Amino acid sequence: MAGRITLTMIKPDAVAKNYTGSIVKMIGDAGFRIAAMKLMHLTPVQAARFYEVHKGKPFYEPLVAFMSSGPIVAALLEKENAIADFRELIGATNPANAAPGTVRALFATDVQRNAVHGSDSDENAIIESDFFFSGLERY
Ligand code: UDP
Ligand code: MG
């Protein structure tokens, strides 16, 4: 059975361009419930740990530098079929391939600075949620 949670980050490009409100509105309008949310500036060590699964890929080190370049908004979202529905809402990794109307089509700059993160599996949604939020921070 598909899980009910996904973890998102509004990435430093989108926070810096003041797109946070517009993106949070899209998330709410798509039927996701916000169970936890925070603004924070990741250190390079924290960003490297979050994206450890991509270690060794050519985009890994620039990605870590980008993700620690300014504040992000992390949020734990709840909905039936959360992983697939959220990835549909945000669109393809490369905004050039993202469907019209998706978050990345609307707000991303390029394949790296692509406005938002979304978990890729139920297992990773749990790992990523535990990375950002304690039990006391979830409602
Ligand atoms: N990324 C990049 N170049 C690439 C592929 C990915 O800079 O060729 C960055 C981009 O910010 C992406 C993140 O690395 O969101 C994680 O990549 P993944 O393949 O997991 O894409 P996502 O799950 O975020 O769509
Ligand atoms: Mg991914």
Short mmCIF file of N, CA and C and ligand atoms in Angstrom, two decimals:
data_model
loop_
_atom_site.label_atom_id
_atom_site.label_comp_id
_atom_site.label_asym_id
_atom_site.label_seq_id
_atom_site.Cartn_x
_atom_site.Cartn_y
_atom_site.Cartn_z
N MET A 1 0.84 -1.21 0.00
CA MET A 1 0.00 0.00 0.00
C MET A 1 0.87 1.25 0.00
N ALA A 2 0.52 2.20 -0.84
CA ALA A 2 1.30 3.43 -0.91
C ALA A 2 1.17 4.20 0.40
N GLY A 3 2.28 4.83 0.81
CA GLY A 3 2.30 5.56 2.08
C GLY A 3 1.60 6.90 1.99
N ARG A 4 1.44 7.50 3.16
CA ARG A 4 0.67 8.75 3.25
C ARG A 4 1.55 9.98 3.45
N ILE A 5 2.89 9.81 3.47
CA ILE A 5 3.72 10.99 3.72
C ILE A 5 4.80 11.18 2.64
N THR A 6 5.18 12.44 2.46
CA THR A 6 6.34 12.78 1.64
C THR A 6 7.04 13.97 2.29
N LEU A 7 8.32 14.10 1.99
CA LEU A 7 9.11 15.20 2.54
C LEU A 7 9.50 16.12 1.39
N THR A 8 9.22 17.40 1.56
CA THR A 8 9.62 18.36 0.54
C THR A 8 10.58 19.39 1.12
N MET A 9 11.40 19.95 0.24
CA MET A 9 12.13 21.18 0.56
C MET A 9 11.81 22.17 -0.55
N ILE A 10 11.53 23.42 -0.15
CA ILE A 10 11.57 24.51 -1.11
C ILE A 10 13.02 24.95 -1.12
N LYS A 11 13.67 24.85 -2.28
CA LYS A 11 15.13 24.97 -2.36
C LYS A 11 15.58 26.43 -2.32
N PRO A 12 16.89 26.67 -2.12
CA PRO A 12 17.38 28.05 -1.93
C PRO A 12 17.03 29.01 -3.07
N ASP A 13 16.97 28.51 -4.30
CA ASP A 13 16.62 29.40 -5.42
C ASP A 13 15.21 29.96 -5.25
N ALA A 14 14.27 29.09 -4.92
CA ALA A 14 12.86 29.49 -4.83
C ALA A 14 12.60 30.33 -3.58
N VAL A 15 13.27 30.01 -2.46
CA VAL A 15 13.12 30.83 -1.25
C VAL A 15 13.66 32.23 -1.52
N ALA A 16 14.85 32.30 -2.19
CA ALA A 16 15.47 33.61 -2.45
C ALA A 16 14.61 34.46 -3.38
N LYS A 17 13.88 33.82 -4.30
CA LYS A 17 13.03 34.57 -5.22
C LYS A 17 11.65 34.85 -4.64
N ASN A 18 11.45 34.49 -3.35
CA ASN A 18 10.18 34.76 -2.66
C ASN A 18 9.01 33.97 -3.24
N TYR A 19 9.28 32.74 -3.71
CA TYR A 19 8.22 31.89 -4.24
C TYR A 19 7.61 30.99 -3.16
N THR A 20 8.09 31.10 -1.93
CA THR A 20 7.62 30.17 -0.87
C THR A 20 6.09 30.18 -0.76
N GLY A 21 5.50 31.37 -0.68
CA GLY A 21 4.05 31.45 -0.50
C GLY A 21 3.29 30.81 -1.65
N SER A 22 3.72 31.09 -2.87
CA SER A 22 3.03 30.53 -4.05
C SER A 22 3.14 29.01 -4.07
N ILE A 23 4.31 28.49 -3.70
CA ILE A 23 4.51 27.03 -3.71
C ILE A 23 3.70 26.37 -2.60
N VAL A 24 3.69 26.97 -1.41
CA VAL A 24 2.90 26.41 -0.31
C VAL A 24 1.41 26.42 -0.68
N LYS A 25 0.96 27.45 -1.38
CA LYS A 25 -0.45 27.49 -1.81
C LYS A 25 -0.75 26.34 -2.78
N MET A 26 0.16 26.09 -3.72
CA MET A 26 -0.06 24.98 -4.65
C MET A 26 -0.13 23.65 -3.90
N ILE A 27 0.73 23.50 -2.90
CA ILE A 27 0.76 22.26 -2.12
C ILE A 27 -0.58 22.07 -1.38
N GLY A 28 -1.08 23.13 -0.78
CA GLY A 28 -2.36 23.06 -0.07
C GLY A 28 -3.52 22.81 -1.02
N ASP A 29 -3.52 23.51 -2.14
CA ASP A 29 -4.61 23.36 -3.12
C ASP A 29 -4.64 21.95 -3.70
N ALA A 30 -3.48 21.27 -3.72
CA ALA A 30 -3.43 19.91 -4.26
C ALA A 30 -3.86 18.86 -3.23
N GLY A 31 -4.22 19.31 -2.03
CA GLY A 31 -4.80 18.39 -1.05
C GLY A 31 -3.83 17.83 -0.02
N PHE A 32 -2.63 18.38 0.03
CA PHE A 32 -1.67 17.92 1.04
C PHE A 32 -1.90 18.66 2.35
N ARG A 33 -1.79 17.93 3.47
CA ARG A 33 -1.84 18.52 4.80
C ARG A 33 -0.42 18.72 5.30
N ILE A 34 -0.13 19.90 5.82
CA ILE A 34 1.21 20.17 6.34
C ILE A 34 1.28 19.67 7.78
N ALA A 35 2.11 18.65 8.02
CA ALA A 35 2.25 18.06 9.35
C ALA A 35 3.43 18.66 10.11
N ALA A 36 4.38 19.26 9.39
CA ALA A 36 5.55 19.92 10.00
C ALA A 36 6.14 20.84 8.95
N MET A 37 6.74 21.95 9.42
CA MET A 37 7.36 22.89 8.46
C MET A 37 8.39 23.75 9.18
N LYS A 38 9.54 24.01 8.53
CA LYS A 38 10.53 24.94 9.11
C LYS A 38 11.42 25.57 8.04
N LEU A 39 11.83 26.81 8.34
CA LEU A 39 12.83 27.52 7.53
C LEU A 39 14.19 27.27 8.17
N MET A 40 15.16 26.84 7.37
CA MET A 40 16.51 26.65 7.93
C MET A 40 17.57 26.75 6.84
N HIS A 41 18.79 27.04 7.27
CA HIS A 41 19.92 27.13 6.34
C HIS A 41 20.82 25.92 6.61
N LEU A 42 20.82 24.96 5.68
CA LEU A 42 21.63 23.75 5.85
C LEU A 42 23.11 24.08 5.78
N THR A 43 23.90 23.43 6.62
CA THR A 43 25.36 23.50 6.47
C THR A 43 25.75 22.58 5.30
N PRO A 44 26.96 22.76 4.74
CA PRO A 44 27.40 21.82 3.69
C PRO A 44 27.40 20.37 4.17
N VAL A 45 27.75 20.13 5.43
CA VAL A 45 27.77 18.76 5.95
C VAL A 45 26.34 18.18 5.99
N GLN A 46 25.39 19.00 6.41
CA GLN A 46 23.99 18.54 6.45
C GLN A 46 23.46 18.26 5.05
N ALA A 47 23.75 19.17 4.10
CA ALA A 47 23.28 18.96 2.73
C ALA A 47 23.92 17.71 2.12
N ALA A 48 25.19 17.50 2.41
CA ALA A 48 25.89 16.31 1.89
C ALA A 48 25.26 15.04 2.44
N ARG A 49 24.85 15.08 3.71
CA ARG A 49 24.22 13.90 4.32
C ARG A 49 22.84 13.66 3.70
N PHE A 50 22.07 14.71 3.53
CA PHE A 50 20.73 14.55 2.96
C PHE A 50 20.80 13.89 1.58
N TYR A 51 21.77 14.31 0.77
CA TYR A 51 21.86 13.83 -0.63
C TYR A 51 22.91 12.72 -0.79
N GLU A 52 23.26 12.05 0.30
CA GLU A 52 24.31 11.04 0.27
C GLU A 52 24.09 9.95 -0.79
N VAL A 53 22.81 9.65 -1.06
CA VAL A 53 22.46 8.63 -2.06
C VAL A 53 23.03 8.99 -3.45
N HIS A 54 23.28 10.28 -3.69
CA HIS A 54 23.81 10.73 -4.99
C HIS A 54 25.34 10.89 -4.98
N LYS A 55 25.99 10.54 -3.86
CA LYS A 55 27.44 10.71 -3.76
C LYS A 55 28.14 9.98 -4.90
N GLY A 56 29.12 10.65 -5.53
CA GLY A 56 29.85 10.05 -6.65
C GLY A 56 29.32 10.49 -8.00
N LYS A 57 28.07 10.96 -8.05
CA LYS A 57 27.53 11.44 -9.33
C LYS A 57 28.12 12.82 -9.64
N PRO A 58 28.23 13.18 -10.91
CA PRO A 58 28.89 14.44 -11.27
C PRO A 58 28.20 15.67 -10.69
N PHE A 59 26.88 15.58 -10.46
CA PHE A 59 26.17 16.76 -9.95
C PHE A 59 26.18 16.86 -8.43
N TYR A 60 26.76 15.86 -7.73
CA TYR A 60 26.64 15.81 -6.26
C TYR A 60 27.28 17.01 -5.56
N GLU A 61 28.53 17.30 -5.85
CA GLU A 61 29.21 18.37 -5.10
C GLU A 61 28.61 19.75 -5.40
N PRO A 62 28.35 20.09 -6.67
CA PRO A 62 27.66 21.35 -6.91
C PRO A 62 26.27 21.41 -6.27
N LEU A 63 25.59 20.26 -6.21
CA LEU A 63 24.26 20.22 -5.57
C LEU A 63 24.37 20.54 -4.08
N VAL A 64 25.38 19.95 -3.43
CA VAL A 64 25.59 20.22 -2.00
C VAL A 64 25.90 21.69 -1.77
N ALA A 65 26.72 22.28 -2.63
CA ALA A 65 27.05 23.71 -2.51
C ALA A 65 25.80 24.56 -2.68
N PHE A 66 24.99 24.22 -3.69
CA PHE A 66 23.75 24.96 -3.92
C PHE A 66 22.79 24.83 -2.75
N MET A 67 22.61 23.62 -2.25
CA MET A 67 21.60 23.40 -1.20
C MET A 67 22.01 24.02 0.13
N SER A 68 23.29 24.34 0.28
CA SER A 68 23.74 25.01 1.51
C SER A 68 24.03 26.50 1.26
N SER A 69 23.58 27.02 0.12
CA SER A 69 23.90 28.41 -0.26
C SER A 69 22.93 29.43 0.34
N GLY A 70 21.81 28.97 0.87
CA GLY A 70 20.82 29.89 1.44
C GLY A 70 19.73 29.10 2.11
N PRO A 71 18.79 29.78 2.77
CA PRO A 71 17.76 29.06 3.50
C PRO A 71 16.83 28.24 2.59
N ILE A 72 16.33 27.16 3.17
CA ILE A 72 15.33 26.30 2.54
C ILE A 72 14.11 26.24 3.46
N VAL A 73 12.98 25.79 2.93
CA VAL A 73 11.82 25.46 3.76
C VAL A 73 11.59 23.96 3.64
N ALA A 74 11.70 23.26 4.76
CA ALA A 74 11.42 21.83 4.77
C ALA A 74 10.02 21.61 5.29
N ALA A 75 9.31 20.65 4.70
CA ALA A 75 7.95 20.35 5.18
C ALA A 75 7.64 18.87 5.03
N LEU A 76 6.93 18.36 6.02
CA LEU A 76 6.40 17.00 6.00
C LEU A 76 4.93 17.09 5.60
N LEU A 77 4.60 16.40 4.52
CA LEU A 77 3.27 16.51 3.93
C LEU A 77 2.53 15.18 4.01
N GLU A 78 1.22 15.25 4.22
CA GLU A 78 0.39 14.06 4.32
C GLU A 78 -0.73 14.08 3.28
N LYS A 79 -0.94 12.93 2.67
CA LYS A 79 -2.02 12.77 1.69
C LYS A 79 -2.04 11.30 1.29
N GLU A 80 -3.17 10.77 0.88
CA GLU A 80 -3.17 9.45 0.27
C GLU A 80 -2.24 9.48 -0.94
N ASN A 81 -1.47 8.42 -1.16
CA ASN A 81 -0.62 8.33 -2.35
C ASN A 81 0.35 9.52 -2.47
N ALA A 82 0.91 9.91 -1.32
CA ALA A 82 1.66 11.17 -1.22
C ALA A 82 2.86 11.24 -2.17
N ILE A 83 3.63 10.16 -2.26
CA ILE A 83 4.87 10.22 -3.06
C ILE A 83 4.56 10.52 -4.53
N ALA A 84 3.70 9.70 -5.12
CA ALA A 84 3.41 9.84 -6.55
C ALA A 84 2.66 11.14 -6.83
N ASP A 85 1.70 11.47 -5.97
CA ASP A 85 0.91 12.68 -6.23
C ASP A 85 1.79 13.93 -6.10
N PHE A 86 2.75 13.92 -5.16
CA PHE A 86 3.60 15.10 -5.02
C PHE A 86 4.56 15.22 -6.19
N ARG A 87 5.09 14.08 -6.65
CA ARG A 87 6.00 14.16 -7.79
C ARG A 87 5.26 14.60 -9.06
N GLU A 88 3.98 14.26 -9.14
CA GLU A 88 3.19 14.76 -10.26
C GLU A 88 3.00 16.28 -10.14
N LEU A 89 2.78 16.76 -8.92
CA LEU A 89 2.57 18.20 -8.70
C LEU A 89 3.83 19.00 -9.04
N ILE A 90 5.02 18.43 -8.75
CA ILE A 90 6.25 19.22 -8.95
C ILE A 90 6.81 19.08 -10.36
N GLY A 91 6.55 17.98 -11.04
CA GLY A 91 7.04 17.82 -12.41
C GLY A 91 8.44 17.22 -12.47
N ALA A 92 8.94 17.06 -13.69
CA ALA A 92 10.22 16.38 -13.93
C ALA A 92 11.39 17.14 -13.31
N THR A 93 12.45 16.39 -12.99
CA THR A 93 13.65 16.97 -12.37
C THR A 93 14.18 18.15 -13.18
N ASN A 94 14.28 17.96 -14.49
CA ASN A 94 14.71 19.05 -15.37
C ASN A 94 13.49 19.88 -15.77
N PRO A 95 13.44 21.15 -15.37
CA PRO A 95 12.23 21.93 -15.66
C PRO A 95 11.93 22.04 -17.16
N ALA A 96 12.95 21.83 -17.99
CA ALA A 96 12.70 21.84 -19.44
C ALA A 96 11.75 20.71 -19.84
N ASN A 97 11.72 19.65 -19.02
CA ASN A 97 10.84 18.51 -19.30
C ASN A 97 9.61 18.47 -18.39
N ALA A 98 9.46 19.46 -17.53
CA ALA A 98 8.36 19.45 -16.55
C ALA A 98 7.06 19.87 -17.24
N ALA A 99 5.98 19.15 -16.93
CA ALA A 99 4.67 19.44 -17.55
C ALA A 99 4.23 20.87 -17.19
N PRO A 100 3.54 21.52 -18.12
CA PRO A 100 3.04 22.88 -17.85
C PRO A 100 2.18 22.91 -16.59
N GLY A 101 2.35 23.95 -15.80
CA GLY A 101 1.55 24.10 -14.59
C GLY A 101 2.14 23.44 -13.36
N THR A 102 3.18 22.62 -13.53
CA THR A 102 3.83 22.01 -12.37
C THR A 102 4.72 23.03 -11.67
N VAL A 103 5.05 22.74 -10.41
CA VAL A 103 5.86 23.68 -9.61
C VAL A 103 7.19 23.97 -10.31
N ARG A 104 7.82 22.93 -10.81
CA ARG A 104 9.13 23.15 -11.45
C ARG A 104 8.97 23.91 -12.78
N ALA A 105 7.92 23.63 -13.54
CA ALA A 105 7.72 24.39 -14.78
C ALA A 105 7.52 25.87 -14.46
N LEU A 106 6.85 26.15 -13.35
CA LEU A 106 6.53 27.54 -13.01
C LEU A 106 7.69 28.27 -12.34
N PHE A 107 8.45 27.55 -11.48
CA PHE A 107 9.36 28.26 -10.58
C PHE A 107 10.83 27.87 -10.67
N ALA A 108 11.17 26.79 -11.38
CA ALA A 108 12.57 26.36 -11.42
C ALA A 108 13.39 27.22 -12.39
N THR A 109 14.69 27.23 -12.15
CA THR A 109 15.62 27.95 -13.02
C THR A 109 16.29 26.98 -14.00
N ASP A 110 16.80 25.87 -13.49
CA ASP A 110 17.47 24.87 -14.33
C ASP A 110 17.44 23.53 -13.60
N VAL A 111 18.12 22.53 -14.16
CA VAL A 111 18.03 21.16 -13.61
C VAL A 111 18.56 21.10 -12.18
N GLN A 112 19.52 21.92 -11.82
CA GLN A 112 20.00 21.94 -10.43
C GLN A 112 19.09 22.81 -9.55
N ARG A 113 18.87 24.01 -9.97
CA ARG A 113 18.08 24.97 -9.18
C ARG A 113 16.61 24.81 -9.57
N ASN A 114 16.07 23.64 -9.15
CA ASN A 114 14.74 23.25 -9.64
C ASN A 114 13.64 23.43 -8.60
N ALA A 115 13.82 24.37 -7.71
CA ALA A 115 12.75 24.94 -6.85
C ALA A 115 12.31 24.06 -5.68
N VAL A 116 12.19 22.76 -5.90
CA VAL A 116 11.65 21.89 -4.83
C VAL A 116 12.27 20.49 -4.86
N HIS A 117 12.24 19.88 -3.68
CA HIS A 117 12.57 18.45 -3.54
C HIS A 117 11.29 17.69 -3.24
N GLY A 118 11.22 16.45 -3.69
CA GLY A 118 10.15 15.53 -3.27
C GLY A 118 10.75 14.15 -3.07
N SER A 119 10.33 13.46 -2.00
CA SER A 119 10.83 12.10 -1.74
C SER A 119 10.50 11.18 -2.91
N ASP A 120 11.36 10.15 -3.10
CA ASP A 120 11.14 9.24 -4.23
C ASP A 120 10.55 7.88 -3.83
N SER A 121 10.39 7.63 -2.52
CA SER A 121 9.84 6.35 -2.06
C SER A 121 9.33 6.51 -0.64
N ASP A 122 8.48 5.58 -0.22
CA ASP A 122 7.98 5.61 1.16
C ASP A 122 9.13 5.49 2.14
N GLU A 123 10.08 4.62 1.83
CA GLU A 123 11.23 4.41 2.72
C GLU A 123 12.03 5.71 2.87
N ASN A 124 12.31 6.38 1.77
CA ASN A 124 13.08 7.63 1.85
C ASN A 124 12.27 8.77 2.48
N ALA A 125 10.95 8.74 2.33
CA ALA A 125 10.12 9.77 2.99
C ALA A 125 10.31 9.70 4.50
N ILE A 126 10.41 8.49 5.03
CA ILE A 126 10.60 8.32 6.48
C ILE A 126 12.00 8.77 6.88
N ILE A 127 13.01 8.35 6.12
CA ILE A 127 14.39 8.75 6.42
C ILE A 127 14.52 10.28 6.37
N GLU A 128 13.97 10.89 5.32
CA GLU A 128 14.10 12.34 5.14
C GLU A 128 13.30 13.12 6.19
N SER A 129 12.14 12.60 6.59
CA SER A 129 11.35 13.26 7.63
C SER A 129 12.10 13.23 8.96
N ASP A 130 12.72 12.09 9.26
CA ASP A 130 13.48 11.97 10.51
C ASP A 130 14.72 12.87 10.49
N PHE A 131 15.25 13.15 9.30
CA PHE A 131 16.40 14.06 9.16
C PHE A 131 16.02 15.46 9.66
N PHE A 132 14.81 15.91 9.34
CA PHE A 132 14.42 17.29 9.64
C PHE A 132 13.60 17.47 10.91
N PHE A 133 12.75 16.50 11.25
CA PHE A 133 11.74 16.77 12.27
C PHE A 133 11.74 15.72 13.39
N SER A 134 11.76 16.22 14.64
CA SER A 134 11.56 15.35 15.79
C SER A 134 10.06 15.09 15.94
N GLY A 135 9.71 14.16 16.78
CA GLY A 135 8.30 13.87 17.05
C GLY A 135 7.56 15.09 17.56
N LEU A 136 8.25 15.91 18.37
CA LEU A 136 7.61 17.10 18.97
C LEU A 136 7.31 18.18 17.93
N GLU A 137 7.91 18.08 16.75
CA GLU A 137 7.71 19.10 15.71
C GLU A 137 6.64 18.69 14.69
N ARG A 138 6.00 17.55 14.94
CA ARG A 138 5.00 17.04 13.99
C ARG A 138 3.61 17.15 14.59
N TYR A 139 2.65 17.62 13.79
CA TYR A 139 1.31 17.86 14.31
C TYR A 139 0.25 17.18 13.46
N1 UDP B 1 20.42 17.34 -10.14
C1 UDP B 1 21.33 18.06 -10.91
N2 UDP B 1 21.69 17.56 -12.14
C2 UDP B 1 21.20 16.40 -12.63
C3 UDP B 1 20.30 15.67 -11.84
C4 UDP B 1 19.92 16.15 -10.61
O1 UDP B 1 21.81 19.12 -10.50
O2 UDP B 1 21.56 16.00 -13.75
C5 UDP B 1 20.01 17.86 -8.83
C6 UDP B 1 18.61 18.47 -8.84
O3 UDP B 1 18.59 19.57 -7.91
C7 UDP B 1 17.78 17.30 -8.33
C8 UDP B 1 18.70 16.69 -7.29
O4 UDP B 1 19.99 16.80 -7.88
O5 UDP B 1 16.54 17.73 -7.79
C9 UDP B 1 18.43 15.24 -6.95
O6 UDP B 1 18.39 14.49 -8.15
P1 UDP B 1 17.25 13.41 -8.39
O7 UDP B 1 17.63 12.59 -9.57
O8 UDP B 1 16.96 12.69 -7.11
O9 UDP B 1 15.98 14.31 -8.82
P2 UDP B 1 14.61 14.62 -8.05
O10 UDP B 1 14.24 13.39 -7.27
O11 UDP B 1 14.87 15.82 -7.16
O12 UDP B 1 13.62 14.93 -9.13
MG MG B 2 15.34 12.32 -5.93
#
